[in-house]
Coordinates of C-alpha atoms and ligand atoms in Angstrom, one line a residue:
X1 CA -68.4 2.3 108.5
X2 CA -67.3 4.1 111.2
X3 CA -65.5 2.7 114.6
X4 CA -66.2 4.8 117.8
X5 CA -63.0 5.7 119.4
X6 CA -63.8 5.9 123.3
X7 CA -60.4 6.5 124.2
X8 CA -60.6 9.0 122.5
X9 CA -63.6 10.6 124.0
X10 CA -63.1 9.6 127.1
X11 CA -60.1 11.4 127.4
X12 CA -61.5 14.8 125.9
X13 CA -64.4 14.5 129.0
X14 CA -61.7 13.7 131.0
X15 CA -59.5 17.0 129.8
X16 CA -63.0 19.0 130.6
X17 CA -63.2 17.9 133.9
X18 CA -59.5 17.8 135.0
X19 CA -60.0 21.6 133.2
X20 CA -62.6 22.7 135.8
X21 CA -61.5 20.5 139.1
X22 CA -58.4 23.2 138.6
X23 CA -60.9 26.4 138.4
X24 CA -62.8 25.3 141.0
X25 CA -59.3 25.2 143.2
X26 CA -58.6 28.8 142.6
X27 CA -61.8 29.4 143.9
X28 CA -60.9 27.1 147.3
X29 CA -63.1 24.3 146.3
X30 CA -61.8 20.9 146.0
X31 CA -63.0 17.7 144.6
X32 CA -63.2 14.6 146.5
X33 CA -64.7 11.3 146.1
X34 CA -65.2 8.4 148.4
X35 CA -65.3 4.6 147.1
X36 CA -66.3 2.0 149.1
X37 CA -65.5 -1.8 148.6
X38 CA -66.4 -4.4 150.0
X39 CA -64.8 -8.1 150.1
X40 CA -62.6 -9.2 147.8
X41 CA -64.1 -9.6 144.4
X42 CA -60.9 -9.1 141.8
X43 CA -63.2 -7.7 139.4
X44 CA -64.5 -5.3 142.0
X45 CA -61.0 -4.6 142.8
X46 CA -59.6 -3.7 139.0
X47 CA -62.8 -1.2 138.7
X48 CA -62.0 0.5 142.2
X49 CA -58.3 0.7 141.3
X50 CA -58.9 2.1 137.5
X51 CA -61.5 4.6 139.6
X52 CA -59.0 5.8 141.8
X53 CA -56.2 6.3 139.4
X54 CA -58.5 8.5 137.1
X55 CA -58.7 10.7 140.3
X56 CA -55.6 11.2 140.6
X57 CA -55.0 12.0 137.1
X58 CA -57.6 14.4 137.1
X59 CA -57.2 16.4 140.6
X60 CA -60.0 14.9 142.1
X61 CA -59.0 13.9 146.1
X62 CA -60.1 9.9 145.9
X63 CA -60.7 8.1 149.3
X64 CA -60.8 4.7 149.7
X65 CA -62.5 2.5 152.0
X66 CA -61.3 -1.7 151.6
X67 CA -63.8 -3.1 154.2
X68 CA -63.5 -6.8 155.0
X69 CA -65.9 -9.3 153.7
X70 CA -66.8 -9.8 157.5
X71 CA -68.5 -6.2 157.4
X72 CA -72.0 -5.8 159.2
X73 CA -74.8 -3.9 157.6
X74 CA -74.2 -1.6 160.5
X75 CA -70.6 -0.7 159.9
X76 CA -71.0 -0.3 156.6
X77 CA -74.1 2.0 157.1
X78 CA -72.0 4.0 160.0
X79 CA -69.4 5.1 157.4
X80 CA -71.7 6.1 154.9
X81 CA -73.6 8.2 157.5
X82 CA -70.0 9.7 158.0
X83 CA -69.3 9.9 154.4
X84 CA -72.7 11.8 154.1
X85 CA -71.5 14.4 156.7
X86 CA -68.0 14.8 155.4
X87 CA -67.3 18.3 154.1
X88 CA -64.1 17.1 151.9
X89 CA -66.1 14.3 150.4
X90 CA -68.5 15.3 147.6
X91 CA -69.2 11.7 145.8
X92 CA -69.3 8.3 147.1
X93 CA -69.6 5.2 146.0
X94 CA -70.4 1.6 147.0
X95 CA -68.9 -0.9 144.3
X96 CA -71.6 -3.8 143.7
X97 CA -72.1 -6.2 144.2
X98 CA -72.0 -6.1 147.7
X99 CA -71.7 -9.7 149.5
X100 CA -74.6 -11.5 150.1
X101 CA -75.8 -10.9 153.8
X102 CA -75.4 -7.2 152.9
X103 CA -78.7 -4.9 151.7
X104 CA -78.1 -3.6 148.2
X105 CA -81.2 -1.6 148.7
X106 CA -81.0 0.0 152.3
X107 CA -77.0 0.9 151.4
X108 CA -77.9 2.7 147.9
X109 CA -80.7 4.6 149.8
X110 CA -78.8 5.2 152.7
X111 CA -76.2 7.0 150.4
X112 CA -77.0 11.0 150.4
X113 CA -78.8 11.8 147.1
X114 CA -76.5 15.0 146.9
X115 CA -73.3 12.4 147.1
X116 CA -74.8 9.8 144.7
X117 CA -72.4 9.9 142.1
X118 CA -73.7 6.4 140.7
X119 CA -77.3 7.7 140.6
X120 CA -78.2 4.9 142.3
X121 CA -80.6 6.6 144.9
X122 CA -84.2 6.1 144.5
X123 CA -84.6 10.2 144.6
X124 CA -81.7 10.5 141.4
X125 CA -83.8 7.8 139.4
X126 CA -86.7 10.1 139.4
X127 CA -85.3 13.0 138.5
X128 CA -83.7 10.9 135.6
X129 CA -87.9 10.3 135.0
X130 CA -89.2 13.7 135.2
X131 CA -85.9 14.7 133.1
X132 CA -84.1 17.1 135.6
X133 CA -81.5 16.0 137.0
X134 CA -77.6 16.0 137.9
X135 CA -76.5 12.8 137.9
X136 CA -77.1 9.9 135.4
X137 CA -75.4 6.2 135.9
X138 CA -72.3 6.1 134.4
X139 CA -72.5 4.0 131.3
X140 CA -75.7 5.7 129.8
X141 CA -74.7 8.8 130.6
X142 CA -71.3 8.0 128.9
X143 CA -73.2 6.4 125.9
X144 CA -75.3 9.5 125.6
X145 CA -71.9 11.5 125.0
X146 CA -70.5 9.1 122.6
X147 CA -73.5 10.5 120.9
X148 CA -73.0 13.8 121.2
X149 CA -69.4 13.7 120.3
X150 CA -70.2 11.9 117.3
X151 CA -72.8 14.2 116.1
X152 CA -75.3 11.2 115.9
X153 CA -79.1 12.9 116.1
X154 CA -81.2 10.4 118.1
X155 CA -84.7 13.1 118.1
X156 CA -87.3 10.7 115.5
X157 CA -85.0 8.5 115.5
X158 CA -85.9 4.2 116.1
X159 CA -84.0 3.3 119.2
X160 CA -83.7 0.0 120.8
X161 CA -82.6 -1.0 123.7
X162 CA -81.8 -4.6 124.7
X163 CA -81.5 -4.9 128.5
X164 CA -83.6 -3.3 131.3
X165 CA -81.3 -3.3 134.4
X166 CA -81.7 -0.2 136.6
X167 CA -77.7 0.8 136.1
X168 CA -77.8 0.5 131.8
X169 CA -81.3 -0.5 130.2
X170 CA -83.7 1.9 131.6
X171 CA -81.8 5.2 131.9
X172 CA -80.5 4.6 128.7
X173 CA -84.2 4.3 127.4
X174 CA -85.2 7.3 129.4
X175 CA -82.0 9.2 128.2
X176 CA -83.0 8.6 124.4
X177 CA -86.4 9.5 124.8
X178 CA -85.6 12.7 126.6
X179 CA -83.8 13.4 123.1
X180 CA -86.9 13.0 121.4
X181 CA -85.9 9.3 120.1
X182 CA -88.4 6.6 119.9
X183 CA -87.5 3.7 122.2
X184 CA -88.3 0.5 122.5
X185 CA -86.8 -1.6 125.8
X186 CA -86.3 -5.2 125.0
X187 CA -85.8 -7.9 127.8
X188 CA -85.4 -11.7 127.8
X189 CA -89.2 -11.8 127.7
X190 CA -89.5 -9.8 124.7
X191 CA -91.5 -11.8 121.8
X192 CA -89.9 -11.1 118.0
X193 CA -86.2 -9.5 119.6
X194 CA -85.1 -9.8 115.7
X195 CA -87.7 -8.2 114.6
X196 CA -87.8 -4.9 116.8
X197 CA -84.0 -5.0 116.2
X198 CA -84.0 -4.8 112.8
X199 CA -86.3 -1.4 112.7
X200 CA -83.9 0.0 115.1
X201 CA -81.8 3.3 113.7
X202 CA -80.0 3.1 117.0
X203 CA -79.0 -0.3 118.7
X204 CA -78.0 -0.4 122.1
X205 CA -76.9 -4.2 123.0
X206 CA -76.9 -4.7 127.3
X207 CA -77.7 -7.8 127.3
X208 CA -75.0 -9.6 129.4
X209 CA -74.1 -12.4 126.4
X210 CA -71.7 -12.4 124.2
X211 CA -72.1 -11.9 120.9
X212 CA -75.3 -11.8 121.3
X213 CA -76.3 -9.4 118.4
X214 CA -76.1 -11.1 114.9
X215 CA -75.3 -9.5 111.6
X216 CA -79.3 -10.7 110.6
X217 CA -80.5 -8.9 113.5
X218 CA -79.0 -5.1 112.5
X219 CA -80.1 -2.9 109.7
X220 CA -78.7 -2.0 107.4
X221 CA -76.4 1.9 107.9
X222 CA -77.3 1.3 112.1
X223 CA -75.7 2.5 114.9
X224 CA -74.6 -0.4 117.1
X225 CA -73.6 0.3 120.9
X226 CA -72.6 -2.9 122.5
X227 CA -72.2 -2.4 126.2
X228 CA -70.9 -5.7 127.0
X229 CA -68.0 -6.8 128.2
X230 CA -67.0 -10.7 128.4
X231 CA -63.8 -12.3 129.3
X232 CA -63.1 -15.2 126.6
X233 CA -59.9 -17.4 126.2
X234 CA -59.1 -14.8 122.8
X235 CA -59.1 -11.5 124.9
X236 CA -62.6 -9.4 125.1
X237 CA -65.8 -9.2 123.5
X238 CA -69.0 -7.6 123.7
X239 CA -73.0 -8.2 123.2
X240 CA -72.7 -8.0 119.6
X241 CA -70.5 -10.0 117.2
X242 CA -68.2 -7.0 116.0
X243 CA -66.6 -9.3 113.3
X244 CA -69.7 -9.9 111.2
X245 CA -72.0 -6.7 112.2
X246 CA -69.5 -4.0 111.4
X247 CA -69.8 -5.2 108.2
X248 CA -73.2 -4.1 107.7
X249 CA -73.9 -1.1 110.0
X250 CA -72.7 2.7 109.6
X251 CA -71.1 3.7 113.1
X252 CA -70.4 0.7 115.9
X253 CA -68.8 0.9 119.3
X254 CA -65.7 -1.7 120.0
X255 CA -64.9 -4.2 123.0
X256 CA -62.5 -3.1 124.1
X257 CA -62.1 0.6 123.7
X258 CA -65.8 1.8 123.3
X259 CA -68.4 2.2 126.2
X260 CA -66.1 0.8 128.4
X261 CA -63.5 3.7 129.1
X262 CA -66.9 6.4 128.7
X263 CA -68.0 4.8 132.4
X264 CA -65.4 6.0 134.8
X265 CA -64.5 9.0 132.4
X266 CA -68.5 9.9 133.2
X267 CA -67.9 9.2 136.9
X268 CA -65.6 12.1 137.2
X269 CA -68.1 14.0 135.7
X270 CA -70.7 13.2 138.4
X271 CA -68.3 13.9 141.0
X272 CA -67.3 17.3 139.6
X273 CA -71.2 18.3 139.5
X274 CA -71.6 17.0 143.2
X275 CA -69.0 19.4 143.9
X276 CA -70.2 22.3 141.6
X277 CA -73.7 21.9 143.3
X278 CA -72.6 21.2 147.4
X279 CA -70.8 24.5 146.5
X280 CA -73.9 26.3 144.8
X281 CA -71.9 26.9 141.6
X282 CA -73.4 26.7 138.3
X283 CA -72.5 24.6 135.5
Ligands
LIG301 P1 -78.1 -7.4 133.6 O1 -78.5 -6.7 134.9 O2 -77.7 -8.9 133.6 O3 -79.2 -7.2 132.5 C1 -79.3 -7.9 131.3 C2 -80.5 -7.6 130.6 O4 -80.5 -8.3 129.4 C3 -81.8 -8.0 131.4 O5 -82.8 -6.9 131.3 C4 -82.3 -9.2 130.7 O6 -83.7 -9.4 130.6 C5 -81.8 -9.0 129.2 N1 -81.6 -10.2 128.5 C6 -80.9 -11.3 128.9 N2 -81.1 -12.3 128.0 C7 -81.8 -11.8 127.0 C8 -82.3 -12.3 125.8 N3 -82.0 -13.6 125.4 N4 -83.1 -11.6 125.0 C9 -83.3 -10.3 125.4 N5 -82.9 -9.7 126.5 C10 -82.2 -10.5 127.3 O7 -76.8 -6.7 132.9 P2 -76.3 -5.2 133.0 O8 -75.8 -4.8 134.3 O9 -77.3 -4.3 132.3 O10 -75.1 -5.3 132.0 C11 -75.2 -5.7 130.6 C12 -73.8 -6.0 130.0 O11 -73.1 -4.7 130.1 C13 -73.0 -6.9 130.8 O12 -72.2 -7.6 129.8 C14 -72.1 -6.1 131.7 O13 -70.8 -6.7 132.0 C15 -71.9 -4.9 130.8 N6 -71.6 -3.6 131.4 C16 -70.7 -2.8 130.9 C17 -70.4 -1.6 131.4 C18 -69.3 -0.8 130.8 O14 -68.8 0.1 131.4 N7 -69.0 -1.0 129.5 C19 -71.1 -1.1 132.5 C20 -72.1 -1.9 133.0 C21 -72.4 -3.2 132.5 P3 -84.6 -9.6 132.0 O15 -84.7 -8.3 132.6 O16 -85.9 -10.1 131.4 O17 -83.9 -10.7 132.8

């Protein structure tokens, strides 16, 4: 059984990109990205400081914008308008959840497709679709790497995904099927979850519940990829119950240290090709 290391991995994408934010200043062409908080959610606040950090290890010019709780839709629209027109600025960002008397959906839209680092934006979700894009959100895309770095085939392969949110579940179903796997997207409506789970070759847990995944519901020589991340009284855990599963699976991502550190790692990534592209250079 194999343990996925995504400190490891992370930190090989991150040596990529740091690698090409320096080209691209020979050539004159910075890096920059904006991230925009709002209110004072101390979870909010960790991911926005571990963002910014990650710039600054990597070259990339990080901006960020602390707004008050108090903001209006209109204020926070004007700076994004602003954001949109900034030359310097080539990503941005709105951490969510926003509060409640904000729009989620008129601030994502309002962000410029070019600048939508998240691939949030109604436009970057289909090109994700029709399979051509830039941009994929974060944690798939990061998942998708693990992959890769791993040398784990997905084309013919049974892949399940558990969870259909819009920022994990259904990229990461479209991701695998544009590598030829066979997916299957499970949600809390889903009739015979064990079942489907137990054909799967390729187990992606995003199910927001800890240890949700049992040892009877994996295969035998699977890849689990638990997504999850929960704060409990003994430290973190995931969707899947590590303890027990590892035992029977082949390769299995760990909480913490797996997906987790592939998300911001893939963030600088999107930023770098929102650069490459506002700068019409390939790659
Ligand atoms: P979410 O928006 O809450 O979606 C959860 C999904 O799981 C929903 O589609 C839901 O189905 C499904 N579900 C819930 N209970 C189920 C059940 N009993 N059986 C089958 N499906 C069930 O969560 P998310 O944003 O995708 O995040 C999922 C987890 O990943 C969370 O723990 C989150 O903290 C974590 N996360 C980690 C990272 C990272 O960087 N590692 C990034 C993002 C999220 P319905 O659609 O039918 O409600």
């Amino acid at each position: 059984m194999k343990i996925i290391d995504g400190k490891l991995i992370s930190a090989a994408v991150k040596e990529r990109v740091a690698k090409s934010v320096e080209q691209l200043k020979e050539q004159g062409v910075t890096v920059g990205l904006a991230v925009i908080i709002v209110g004072e959610d101390p979870a909010s606040k960790v991911y926005v400081k571990n963002k910014k950090k990650a710039c600054e290890a990597l070259g990339i010019i990080s901006e960020e914008y602390a707004l008050p709780e108090n903001t209006t839709q209109k204020e926070l629209l004007d700076l994004i308008h602003e954001l949109n027109n900034k030359k310097s600025i080539n990503g941005i960002l709105c951490q969510l959840p926003l509060p409640h008397h904000l729009d989620e959906k008129i601030i994502i839209n309002s962000i410029s497709p070019q600048k939508d680092v998240d691939a949030f934006h109604p436009y970057n979700v289909g090109r994700i679709m029709i399979g051509d894009y830039d941009f994929v959100p974060c944690t798939p895309a990061g998942i998708m790497e693990m992959l890769a770095y791993e040398n784990i085939e997905v084309e013919g392969k049974r892949c399940v995904v558990i969870g259909r949110s819009n920022i994990v579940g259904k990229p990461m179903g479209m991701l695998l099927l544009h590598k030829n796997g066979t997916v299957t997207v499970c949600h809390s409506k889903t009739k015979d979850l064990k079942d489907i789970c137990l054909q799967a070759d390729i187990l992606v847990a995003a199910v927001g519940r800890p240890k949700f995944v049992t040892q009877d519901m994996v295969r035998e020589g699977a890849v689990v990829i638990d997504v999850g991340i929960h704060r409990t009284p003994n430290g973190l855990c995931g969707d899947v119950d590590f303890e027990n599963v590892s035992k029977k699976v082949s390769v299995i991502t760990p909480v913490p240290g797996g997906v987790g550190p592939m998300t911001i790692a893939m963030l600088m990534q999107n930023t770098l090709t929102a650069a490459k592209r506002q700068n019409n250079i390939d790659g």
